[in-house]
Amino acid sequence: MDHIIFEVGTALLLVAIASLIAAKLKFSIIPFLMVLGMLVGPHAPIIGIFDFTFIESQEVISFLGRIGVLFLLFYIGLEFSVSKLVKSGRNIVFGGTTYVVLNFVIGLAYGFLVKFPLYETLIIAGMLSVSSTAIVAKVLVDLRRTGNSETELILGMILFDDLFLAVFLSVMSGLLLGGATSVGGILLSVGISMGYMLLFFVIARTATPLLNKLFNIKSNEILIIVVFSLLFFIAGFSEKLHVAEAIGALLFGLALSETVHSKRIEHLVVPFRDFFGAVFFFSFGLSIDPLTLGDAAWIAIGAVLLTILANMIAGMIAGRNADLSHKASTNIGLTVMARGEFTIIVANLGIAAGLMPMLKPFSALYVLILAILGPLLAKESKLIYSGLNKIFKWSKPKEKAQSES
């Protein structure tokens, strides 16, 4: 315990170095931090005074990682807007529904195909259905595609995906954490989770004037104390109701999303989200024994191939339904391909509920591959579109000339 600050400091220093390398290579920091966590876990060597096993401090690092999940979900809740989704139009609802349903059904079929039990199959279906908001947003900015015709639809589909995540986690929390074994008990647990979520939706839609007054605090220092205190209290209270603490954080963010203070709170939260979020990915890697990855390799590779197929089909259906070109539709499927923070959060729910240990190495490999492959595929979308166009003969002469310009 005497050296715990030194151990935590060493861990954070390694996180900082990995983040700098990822930034230098202009790549998502998520796979870097996960691999780093795996490399310096319990099996790492001790070099002089530097102990990279982090056994003594693992509990502290794990707790900091849990805080990272709360900030990640709270931020998503702040970004989410019920009224924005309502106004976003038919194309986004259709595209988002197509994306979620296709990925979820394929995930269900795959889980049963590899003979996973029901709850593990549901968790895998959830993991396959949620894209990474952080990586998708970074890809759009890095590739300078924020002004493209398909970008509004991509962002709308991601927003819809976030809504699915909230509902999915609420239902699965009730099923896995409620501790019910009878049908009636399970329905009651799910009902409590859904009712809890609906309560926050109602607060977001009807109590905005009251929240505007409550959070009308001039001092940023006091505002942070008030918001963070409520965030941790609501997350902890949610756990008491057998609803995942991360869902409590998301719902609190959602309740504040319609207030006039949401952008100010977002601005204050971002540094905490980035710091603790980085520790979360590192701590997740730290909990994985690299020697177990081989057991999950073929299952993860199969899931990656199915995800690529499902995303391409969903992107094409959503894009063509919105009267976008085949090229723009291809961009949609390739851009939403990456998996990251939310996939791990879904996997963690299953791990916390004591489901198959295989979920941990599977989720690590699945996220690692798609967090690296997703941005690369999006970057090479023009080349991929050209290849697909030769096979399916999509372009008319005029469109073909534009695609080659």
CSV table of C-alpha atoms in Angstrom, one decimal:
chain,number,residue,atom,x,y,z
A,1,MET,CA,0.0,0.0,0.0
A,2,ASP,CA,3.0,2.3,0.6
A,3,HIS,CA,3.8,2.4,-3.1
A,4,ILE,CA,0.2,2.7,-4.4
A,5,ILE,CA,0.5,6.3,-5.5
A,6,PHE,CA,3.7,5.4,-7.4
A,7,GLU,CA,2.0,2.5,-9.1
A,8,VAL,CA,-1.0,4.5,-10.1
A,9,GLY,CA,1.3,7.3,-11.3
A,10,THR,CA,3.3,4.8,-13.4
A,11,ALA,CA,0.1,3.4,-14.9
A,12,LEU,CA,-1.2,6.9,-15.8
A,13,LEU,CA,2.2,7.8,-17.3
A,14,LEU,CA,2.0,4.7,-19.5
A,15,VAL,CA,-1.6,5.8,-20.5
A,16,ALA,CA,-0.2,9.2,-21.4
A,17,ILE,CA,2.6,7.8,-23.5
A,18,ALA,CA,0.2,5.5,-25.4
A,19,SER,CA,-2.2,8.4,-26.0
A,20,LEU,CA,0.7,10.5,-27.4
A,21,ILE,CA,1.7,7.7,-29.7
A,22,ALA,CA,-1.9,7.2,-30.9
A,23,ALA,CA,-2.2,11.0,-31.5
A,24,LYS,CA,1.1,11.0,-33.4
A,25,LEU,CA,-0.2,8.2,-35.7
A,26,LYS,CA,-3.6,10.0,-36.0
A,27,PHE,CA,-5.4,6.9,-34.7
A,28,SER,CA,-8.0,6.1,-32.1
A,29,ILE,CA,-6.5,5.7,-28.6
A,30,ILE,CA,-8.9,2.9,-27.7
A,31,PRO,CA,-7.0,-0.1,-29.2
A,32,PHE,CA,-3.6,1.4,-28.0
A,33,LEU,CA,-4.8,1.6,-24.4
A,34,MET,CA,-6.4,-1.9,-24.4
A,35,VAL,CA,-3.3,-3.5,-25.8
A,36,LEU,CA,-1.1,-1.6,-23.3
A,37,GLY,CA,-3.4,-2.8,-20.4
A,38,MET,CA,-3.0,-6.4,-21.6
A,39,LEU,CA,0.8,-6.1,-22.0
A,40,VAL,CA,1.4,-4.7,-18.5
A,41,GLY,CA,-1.1,-6.8,-16.7
A,42,PRO,CA,-0.4,-9.4,-14.0
A,43,HIS,CA,2.0,-11.3,-16.3
A,44,ALA,CA,4.3,-8.3,-17.0
A,45,PRO,CA,7.9,-8.3,-15.9
A,46,ILE,CA,9.2,-6.2,-12.9
A,47,ILE,CA,12.1,-4.0,-14.1
A,48,GLY,CA,14.0,-2.4,-11.2
A,49,ILE,CA,11.7,-0.1,-9.2
A,50,PHE,CA,9.1,-0.3,-12.0
A,51,ASP,CA,6.5,-2.9,-11.3
A,52,PHE,CA,4.2,-3.2,-14.4
A,53,THR,CA,2.0,-5.9,-12.9
A,54,PHE,CA,-0.1,-3.3,-11.1
A,55,ILE,CA,-1.5,-5.9,-8.7
A,56,GLU,CA,-1.5,-3.7,-5.6
A,57,SER,CA,-3.1,-0.8,-7.5
A,58,GLN,CA,-5.4,-2.8,-9.8
A,59,GLU,CA,-8.4,-2.1,-7.5
A,60,VAL,CA,-7.8,1.6,-7.6
A,61,ILE,CA,-7.3,1.7,-11.4
A,62,SER,CA,-10.4,-0.5,-11.8
A,63,PHE,CA,-12.4,2.0,-9.7
A,64,LEU,CA,-11.1,5.0,-11.8
A,65,GLY,CA,-12.2,3.0,-14.9
A,66,ARG,CA,-15.7,2.7,-13.5
A,67,ILE,CA,-15.8,6.4,-13.0
A,68,GLY,CA,-14.7,6.6,-16.7
A,69,VAL,CA,-17.8,4.6,-17.7
A,70,LEU,CA,-20.0,7.0,-15.8
A,71,PHE,CA,-18.6,10.1,-17.5
A,72,LEU,CA,-18.8,8.4,-20.9
A,73,LEU,CA,-22.5,7.6,-20.5
A,74,PHE,CA,-23.3,10.9,-18.8
A,75,TYR,CA,-21.8,12.8,-21.8
A,76,ILE,CA,-23.8,10.7,-24.2
A,77,GLY,CA,-26.9,11.4,-22.3
A,78,LEU,CA,-26.2,15.1,-22.5
A,79,GLU,CA,-25.6,14.8,-26.3
A,80,PHE,CA,-28.8,12.8,-26.7
A,81,SER,CA,-31.9,14.8,-27.4
A,82,VAL,CA,-35.4,13.3,-27.5
A,83,SER,CA,-36.8,16.4,-29.3
A,84,LYS,CA,-33.8,16.2,-31.8
A,85,LEU,CA,-34.6,12.6,-32.6
A,86,VAL,CA,-38.3,13.4,-33.0
A,87,LYS,CA,-37.5,16.2,-35.4
A,88,SER,CA,-34.8,14.3,-37.3
A,89,GLY,CA,-37.2,12.8,-39.8
A,90,ARG,CA,-38.3,9.5,-41.3
A,91,ASN,CA,-35.0,8.7,-43.0
A,92,ILE,CA,-33.0,8.7,-39.8
A,93,VAL,CA,-35.6,6.6,-37.9
A,94,PHE,CA,-35.7,4.2,-40.8
A,95,GLY,CA,-31.9,4.0,-41.2
A,96,GLY,CA,-31.4,3.7,-37.5
A,97,THR,CA,-34.0,0.9,-37.1
A,98,THR,CA,-32.5,-0.9,-40.1
A,99,TYR,CA,-29.0,-0.7,-38.7
A,100,VAL,CA,-30.0,-1.8,-35.1
A,101,VAL,CA,-32.4,-4.6,-36.2
A,102,LEU,CA,-30.0,-6.1,-38.8
A,103,ASN,CA,-27.0,-6.1,-36.5
A,104,PHE,CA,-29.0,-7.4,-33.5
A,105,VAL,CA,-30.7,-10.2,-35.5
A,106,ILE,CA,-27.3,-11.3,-37.0
A,107,GLY,CA,-25.8,-11.2,-33.5
A,108,LEU,CA,-28.6,-13.4,-32.1
A,109,ALA,CA,-28.2,-15.9,-34.9
A,110,TYR,CA,-24.4,-16.0,-34.4
A,111,GLY,CA,-24.7,-16.5,-30.7
A,112,PHE,CA,-27.0,-19.4,-31.2
A,113,LEU,CA,-24.8,-20.8,-34.0
A,114,VAL,CA,-21.8,-20.9,-31.7
A,115,LYS,CA,-24.0,-22.5,-29.1
A,116,PHE,CA,-23.8,-19.8,-26.4
A,117,PRO,CA,-26.5,-19.8,-23.7
A,118,LEU,CA,-29.5,-17.4,-24.0
A,119,TYR,CA,-28.1,-14.5,-21.9
A,120,GLU,CA,-24.7,-14.7,-23.4
A,121,THR,CA,-26.3,-14.6,-26.9
A,122,LEU,CA,-28.3,-11.5,-26.0
A,123,ILE,CA,-25.1,-9.8,-24.7
A,124,ILE,CA,-23.3,-10.7,-28.0
A,125,ALA,CA,-26.2,-9.4,-30.0
A,126,GLY,CA,-26.1,-6.1,-28.1
A,127,MET,CA,-22.3,-5.9,-28.5
A,128,LEU,CA,-22.7,-6.3,-32.3
A,129,SER,CA,-25.4,-3.6,-32.5
A,130,VAL,CA,-23.7,-0.6,-30.9
A,131,SER,CA,-21.2,1.5,-32.9
A,132,SER,CA,-18.6,3.7,-31.3
A,133,THR,CA,-19.8,7.3,-31.2
A,134,ALA,CA,-16.3,8.5,-30.3
A,135,ILE,CA,-14.5,6.8,-33.2
A,136,VAL,CA,-17.2,7.6,-35.7
A,137,ALA,CA,-17.1,11.3,-34.8
A,138,LYS,CA,-13.3,11.3,-35.0
A,139,VAL,CA,-13.4,9.6,-38.4
A,140,LEU,CA,-15.8,12.2,-39.8
A,141,VAL,CA,-13.6,15.0,-38.5
A,142,ASP,CA,-10.3,13.5,-39.6
A,143,LEU,CA,-11.5,12.6,-43.1
A,144,ARG,CA,-13.1,16.1,-43.4
A,145,ARG,CA,-16.5,14.5,-44.2
A,146,THR,CA,-18.6,16.6,-41.8
A,147,GLY,CA,-20.1,18.5,-44.8
A,148,ASN,CA,-20.9,15.4,-46.9
A,149,SER,CA,-24.4,14.6,-48.0
A,150,GLU,CA,-24.5,11.4,-45.9
A,151,THR,CA,-23.1,12.8,-42.7
A,152,GLU,CA,-26.4,14.0,-41.2
A,153,LEU,CA,-27.9,10.5,-41.8
A,154,ILE,CA,-24.8,8.9,-40.2
A,155,LEU,CA,-25.1,11.1,-37.1
A,156,GLY,CA,-28.8,10.5,-36.9
A,157,MET,CA,-28.2,6.7,-37.0
A,158,ILE,CA,-25.6,7.0,-34.3
A,159,LEU,CA,-28.1,9.0,-32.2
A,160,PHE,CA,-30.7,6.3,-32.7
A,161,ASP,CA,-28.1,3.6,-31.8
A,162,ASP,CA,-27.6,5.5,-28.5
A,163,LEU,CA,-31.3,5.2,-27.8
A,164,PHE,CA,-31.2,1.5,-28.5
A,165,LEU,CA,-28.2,1.2,-26.1
A,166,ALA,CA,-30.2,2.9,-23.3
A,167,VAL,CA,-33.2,0.6,-23.8
A,168,PHE,CA,-31.0,-2.5,-24.2
A,169,LEU,CA,-29.0,-1.9,-21.1
A,170,SER,CA,-32.1,-1.1,-19.1
A,171,VAL,CA,-33.7,-4.3,-20.1
A,172,MET,CA,-30.6,-6.4,-19.6
A,173,SER,CA,-29.9,-4.8,-16.2
A,174,GLY,CA,-33.3,-6.0,-15.1
A,175,LEU,CA,-32.7,-9.5,-16.5
A,176,LEU,CA,-29.2,-10.0,-15.3
A,177,LEU,CA,-28.8,-7.9,-12.1
A,178,GLY,CA,-32.4,-8.1,-10.8
A,179,GLY,CA,-31.7,-11.6,-9.4
A,180,ALA,CA,-35.1,-12.9,-10.4
A,181,THR,CA,-35.5,-16.5,-11.5
A,182,SER,CA,-39.3,-16.8,-12.1
A,183,VAL,CA,-41.0,-15.3,-15.1
A,184,GLY,CA,-43.0,-12.9,-12.9
A,185,GLY,CA,-39.8,-11.8,-11.1
A,186,ILE,CA,-38.0,-11.3,-14.5
A,187,LEU,CA,-40.9,-9.2,-15.8
A,188,LEU,CA,-40.9,-7.2,-12.6
A,189,SER,CA,-37.2,-6.5,-12.9
A,190,VAL,CA,-37.5,-5.5,-16.5
A,191,GLY,CA,-40.5,-3.4,-15.7
A,192,ILE,CA,-38.6,-1.5,-12.9
A,193,SER,CA,-35.7,-0.8,-15.4
A,194,MET,CA,-38.0,0.4,-18.1
A,195,GLY,CA,-40.1,2.5,-15.7
A,196,TYR,CA,-37.0,4.0,-14.3
A,197,MET,CA,-35.9,5.0,-17.8
A,198,LEU,CA,-39.3,6.3,-18.8
A,199,LEU,CA,-39.3,8.5,-15.6
A,200,PHE,CA,-36.1,10.3,-16.8
A,201,PHE,CA,-37.6,10.6,-20.4
A,202,VAL,CA,-40.6,12.3,-18.8
A,203,ILE,CA,-38.4,14.6,-16.7
A,204,ALA,CA,-36.4,15.5,-19.8
A,205,ARG,CA,-39.6,16.4,-21.7
A,206,THR,CA,-41.6,18.1,-18.9
A,207,ALA,CA,-39.3,19.4,-16.1
A,208,THR,CA,-36.9,21.5,-18.2
A,209,PRO,CA,-38.1,24.9,-16.8
A,210,LEU,CA,-37.5,23.6,-13.3
A,211,LEU,CA,-34.1,22.1,-14.1
A,212,ASN,CA,-33.1,25.4,-15.8
A,213,LYS,CA,-33.8,27.2,-12.5
A,214,LEU,CA,-32.1,24.6,-10.3
A,215,PHE,CA,-28.9,24.6,-12.4
A,216,ASN,CA,-28.7,28.3,-12.9
A,217,ILE,CA,-25.5,28.5,-11.0
A,218,LYS,CA,-23.0,31.2,-12.0
A,219,SER,CA,-19.9,29.7,-10.5
A,220,ASN,CA,-18.4,26.8,-12.6
A,221,GLU,CA,-16.8,25.4,-9.4
A,222,ILE,CA,-20.1,25.1,-7.6
A,223,LEU,CA,-21.9,23.8,-10.8
A,224,ILE,CA,-19.3,21.0,-11.1
A,225,ILE,CA,-19.7,20.0,-7.5
A,226,VAL,CA,-23.5,20.0,-7.8
A,227,VAL,CA,-23.6,18.1,-11.1
A,228,PHE,CA,-21.0,15.5,-10.2
A,229,SER,CA,-22.5,14.9,-6.7
A,230,LEU,CA,-25.9,14.2,-8.4
A,231,LEU,CA,-24.2,12.1,-11.1
A,232,PHE,CA,-22.6,9.7,-8.5
A,233,PHE,CA,-25.7,9.7,-6.3
A,234,ILE,CA,-28.0,8.8,-9.1
A,235,ALA,CA,-25.6,6.2,-10.5
A,236,GLY,CA,-25.3,4.6,-7.0
A,237,PHE,CA,-29.1,4.8,-6.4
A,238,SER,CA,-29.6,3.1,-9.8
A,239,GLU,CA,-27.5,0.2,-8.6
A,240,LYS,CA,-29.7,-0.1,-5.5
A,241,LEU,CA,-32.7,-0.7,-7.9
A,242,HIS,CA,-30.6,-3.3,-9.8
A,243,VAL,CA,-30.3,-1.0,-12.8
A,244,ALA,CA,-26.7,-0.6,-14.1
A,245,GLU,CA,-24.9,2.4,-12.6
A,246,ALA,CA,-23.9,3.4,-16.1
A,247,ILE,CA,-27.6,3.6,-17.1
A,248,GLY,CA,-28.2,5.9,-14.2
A,249,ALA,CA,-25.4,8.2,-15.5
A,250,LEU,CA,-26.8,8.1,-19.0
A,251,LEU,CA,-30.4,8.9,-17.8
A,252,PHE,CA,-29.2,11.8,-15.7
A,253,GLY,CA,-27.4,13.3,-18.7
A,254,LEU,CA,-30.5,12.7,-20.8
A,255,ALA,CA,-32.6,14.6,-18.2
A,256,LEU,CA,-30.2,17.6,-18.5
A,257,SER,CA,-30.0,17.4,-22.3
A,258,GLU,CA,-32.9,19.7,-22.9
A,259,THR,CA,-31.9,22.4,-20.5
A,260,VAL,CA,-30.2,25.7,-21.5
A,261,HIS,CA,-27.2,24.6,-19.3
A,262,SER,CA,-26.4,21.4,-21.3
A,263,LYS,CA,-23.7,22.8,-23.5
A,264,ARG,CA,-22.0,24.5,-20.5
A,265,ILE,CA,-22.1,21.2,-18.5
A,266,GLU,CA,-20.8,19.3,-21.6
A,267,HIS,CA,-17.9,21.7,-21.8
A,268,LEU,CA,-17.0,21.2,-18.1
A,269,VAL,CA,-17.4,17.4,-18.3
A,270,VAL,CA,-15.2,16.8,-21.4
A,271,PRO,CA,-11.8,16.8,-19.7
A,272,PHE,CA,-13.1,14.3,-17.0
A,273,ARG,CA,-14.7,12.1,-19.7
A,274,ASP,CA,-11.4,12.0,-21.7
A,275,PHE,CA,-9.1,11.3,-18.7
A,276,PHE,CA,-11.3,8.7,-16.9
A,277,GLY,CA,-12.4,7.3,-20.2
A,278,ALA,CA,-8.7,6.6,-21.1
A,279,VAL,CA,-8.2,4.9,-17.7
A,280,PHE,CA,-11.4,2.8,-18.4
A,281,PHE,CA,-9.9,1.3,-21.6
A,282,PHE,CA,-6.6,0.7,-19.9
A,283,SER,CA,-8.2,-1.0,-16.9
A,284,PHE,CA,-10.3,-3.2,-19.2
A,285,GLY,CA,-7.1,-4.3,-20.9
A,286,LEU,CA,-5.4,-4.8,-17.6
A,287,SER,CA,-8.1,-7.3,-16.6
A,288,ILE,CA,-7.4,-9.5,-19.7
A,289,ASP,CA,-4.9,-12.3,-19.7
A,290,PRO,CA,-3.4,-12.2,-23.3
A,291,LEU,CA,-3.0,-16.0,-23.2
A,292,THR,CA,-6.9,-16.4,-23.2
A,293,LEU,CA,-7.3,-14.4,-26.4
A,294,GLY,CA,-6.5,-17.4,-28.6
A,295,ASP,CA,-9.6,-19.3,-27.2
A,296,ALA,CA,-11.9,-16.5,-28.5
A,297,ALA,CA,-10.1,-15.7,-31.7
A,298,TRP,CA,-12.2,-17.6,-34.2
A,299,ILE,CA,-15.5,-16.5,-32.6
A,300,ALA,CA,-14.3,-12.9,-32.6
A,301,ILE,CA,-13.2,-13.1,-36.3
A,302,GLY,CA,-16.5,-14.6,-37.3
A,303,ALA,CA,-18.4,-11.7,-35.5
A,304,VAL,CA,-16.1,-9.2,-37.2
A,305,LEU,CA,-16.9,-10.6,-40.6
A,306,LEU,CA,-20.7,-10.6,-39.9
A,307,THR,CA,-20.5,-7.0,-38.6
A,308,ILE,CA,-18.8,-5.8,-41.8
A,309,LEU,CA,-21.5,-7.5,-43.9
A,310,ALA,CA,-24.4,-6.2,-41.7
A,311,ASN,CA,-23.0,-2.7,-41.7
A,312,MET,CA,-22.5,-2.6,-45.4
A,313,ILE,CA,-26.1,-3.8,-46.1
A,314,ALA,CA,-27.6,-1.5,-43.5
A,315,GLY,CA,-25.7,1.5,-44.9
A,316,MET,CA,-26.8,0.7,-48.4
A,317,ILE,CA,-30.5,0.3,-47.4
A,318,ALA,CA,-30.4,3.5,-45.3
A,319,GLY,CA,-28.6,5.5,-47.9
A,320,ARG,CA,-30.7,4.5,-50.9
A,321,ASN,CA,-33.9,5.0,-48.9
A,322,ALA,CA,-32.8,8.6,-48.3
A,323,ASP,CA,-32.1,9.0,-52.1
A,324,LEU,CA,-28.3,9.1,-51.6
A,325,SER,CA,-25.9,7.7,-54.2
A,326,HIS,CA,-24.4,4.3,-54.0
A,327,LYS,CA,-21.1,5.9,-53.1
A,328,ALA,CA,-22.6,7.9,-50.2
A,329,SER,CA,-24.5,4.8,-49.1
A,330,THR,CA,-21.2,2.8,-49.1
A,331,ASN,CA,-19.6,5.6,-46.9
A,332,ILE,CA,-22.4,5.2,-44.4
A,333,GLY,CA,-21.8,1.5,-43.9
A,334,LEU,CA,-18.0,1.9,-43.7
A,335,THR,CA,-18.2,4.9,-41.3
A,336,VAL,CA,-20.4,3.3,-38.7
A,337,MET,CA,-18.3,0.1,-38.7
A,338,ALA,CA,-16.0,0.8,-35.7
A,339,ARG,CA,-16.8,-0.7,-32.3
A,340,GLY,CA,-15.4,0.7,-29.0
A,341,GLU,CA,-16.6,2.0,-25.6
A,342,PHE,CA,-20.2,0.9,-25.8
A,343,THR,CA,-19.4,-2.6,-26.9
A,344,ILE,CA,-17.2,-3.0,-23.9
A,345,ILE,CA,-19.8,-1.5,-21.6
A,346,VAL,CA,-22.3,-4.1,-22.8
A,347,ALA,CA,-19.8,-6.9,-22.4
A,348,ASN,CA,-19.0,-5.6,-18.8
A,349,LEU,CA,-22.7,-5.9,-17.9
A,350,GLY,CA,-22.5,-9.6,-18.8
A,351,ILE,CA,-19.2,-10.1,-17.0
A,352,ALA,CA,-20.6,-8.3,-13.9
A,353,ALA,CA,-23.6,-10.7,-13.9
A,354,GLY,CA,-21.3,-13.7,-13.9
A,355,LEU,CA,-21.9,-14.9,-17.4
A,356,MET,CA,-19.3,-16.9,-19.4
A,357,PRO,CA,-15.7,-15.7,-18.9
A,358,MET,CA,-15.3,-16.0,-22.7
A,359,LEU,CA,-17.1,-12.7,-23.0
A,360,LYS,CA,-14.0,-10.8,-21.8
A,361,PRO,CA,-11.4,-12.0,-24.4
A,362,PHE,CA,-14.1,-12.1,-27.1
A,363,SER,CA,-15.1,-8.4,-26.5
A,364,ALA,CA,-11.5,-7.4,-26.3
A,365,LEU,CA,-10.6,-9.0,-29.6
A,366,TYR,CA,-13.8,-7.9,-31.4
A,367,VAL,CA,-13.3,-4.3,-30.3
A,368,LEU,CA,-9.6,-4.3,-31.0
A,369,ILE,CA,-10.1,-5.5,-34.6
A,370,LEU,CA,-12.9,-3.2,-35.5
A,371,ALA,CA,-11.5,-0.1,-33.7
A,372,ILE,CA,-8.5,-0.5,-36.0
A,373,LEU,CA,-10.2,-1.8,-39.1
A,374,GLY,CA,-13.2,0.6,-39.0
A,375,PRO,CA,-11.3,3.9,-39.5
A,376,LEU,CA,-9.1,2.2,-42.1
A,377,LEU,CA,-12.1,1.0,-44.2
A,378,ALA,CA,-13.7,4.4,-43.9
A,379,LYS,CA,-10.5,6.0,-45.1
A,380,GLU,CA,-10.4,3.7,-48.1
A,381,SER,CA,-14.1,4.1,-48.9
A,382,LYS,CA,-13.4,5.4,-52.4
A,383,LEU,CA,-11.3,2.3,-53.3
A,384,ILE,CA,-13.9,0.0,-51.8
A,385,TYR,CA,-16.7,1.7,-53.6
A,386,SER,CA,-14.8,1.4,-56.9
A,387,GLY,CA,-14.4,-2.3,-56.3
A,388,LEU,CA,-18.1,-2.8,-55.4
A,389,ASN,CA,-19.1,-0.7,-58.4
A,390,LYS,CA,-17.3,-3.0,-60.8
A,391,ILE,CA,-19.2,-6.0,-59.3
A,392,PHE,CA,-22.7,-4.5,-59.0
A,393,LYS,CA,-22.5,-2.0,-61.9
A,394,TRP,CA,-24.2,0.7,-59.8
A,395,SER,CA,-23.0,3.9,-61.5
A,396,LYS,CA,-24.6,5.4,-64.5
A,397,PRO,CA,-22.0,7.1,-66.8
A,398,LYS,CA,-22.6,10.5,-65.2
A,399,GLU,CA,-22.3,9.2,-61.6
A,400,LYS,CA,-19.3,7.1,-62.6
A,401,ALA,CA,-17.5,10.2,-63.9
A,402,GLN,CA,-18.2,12.1,-60.7
A,403,SER,CA,-17.0,9.2,-58.5
A,404,GLU,CA,-13.7,9.1,-60.4
A,405,SER,CA,-13.1,12.8,-60.1
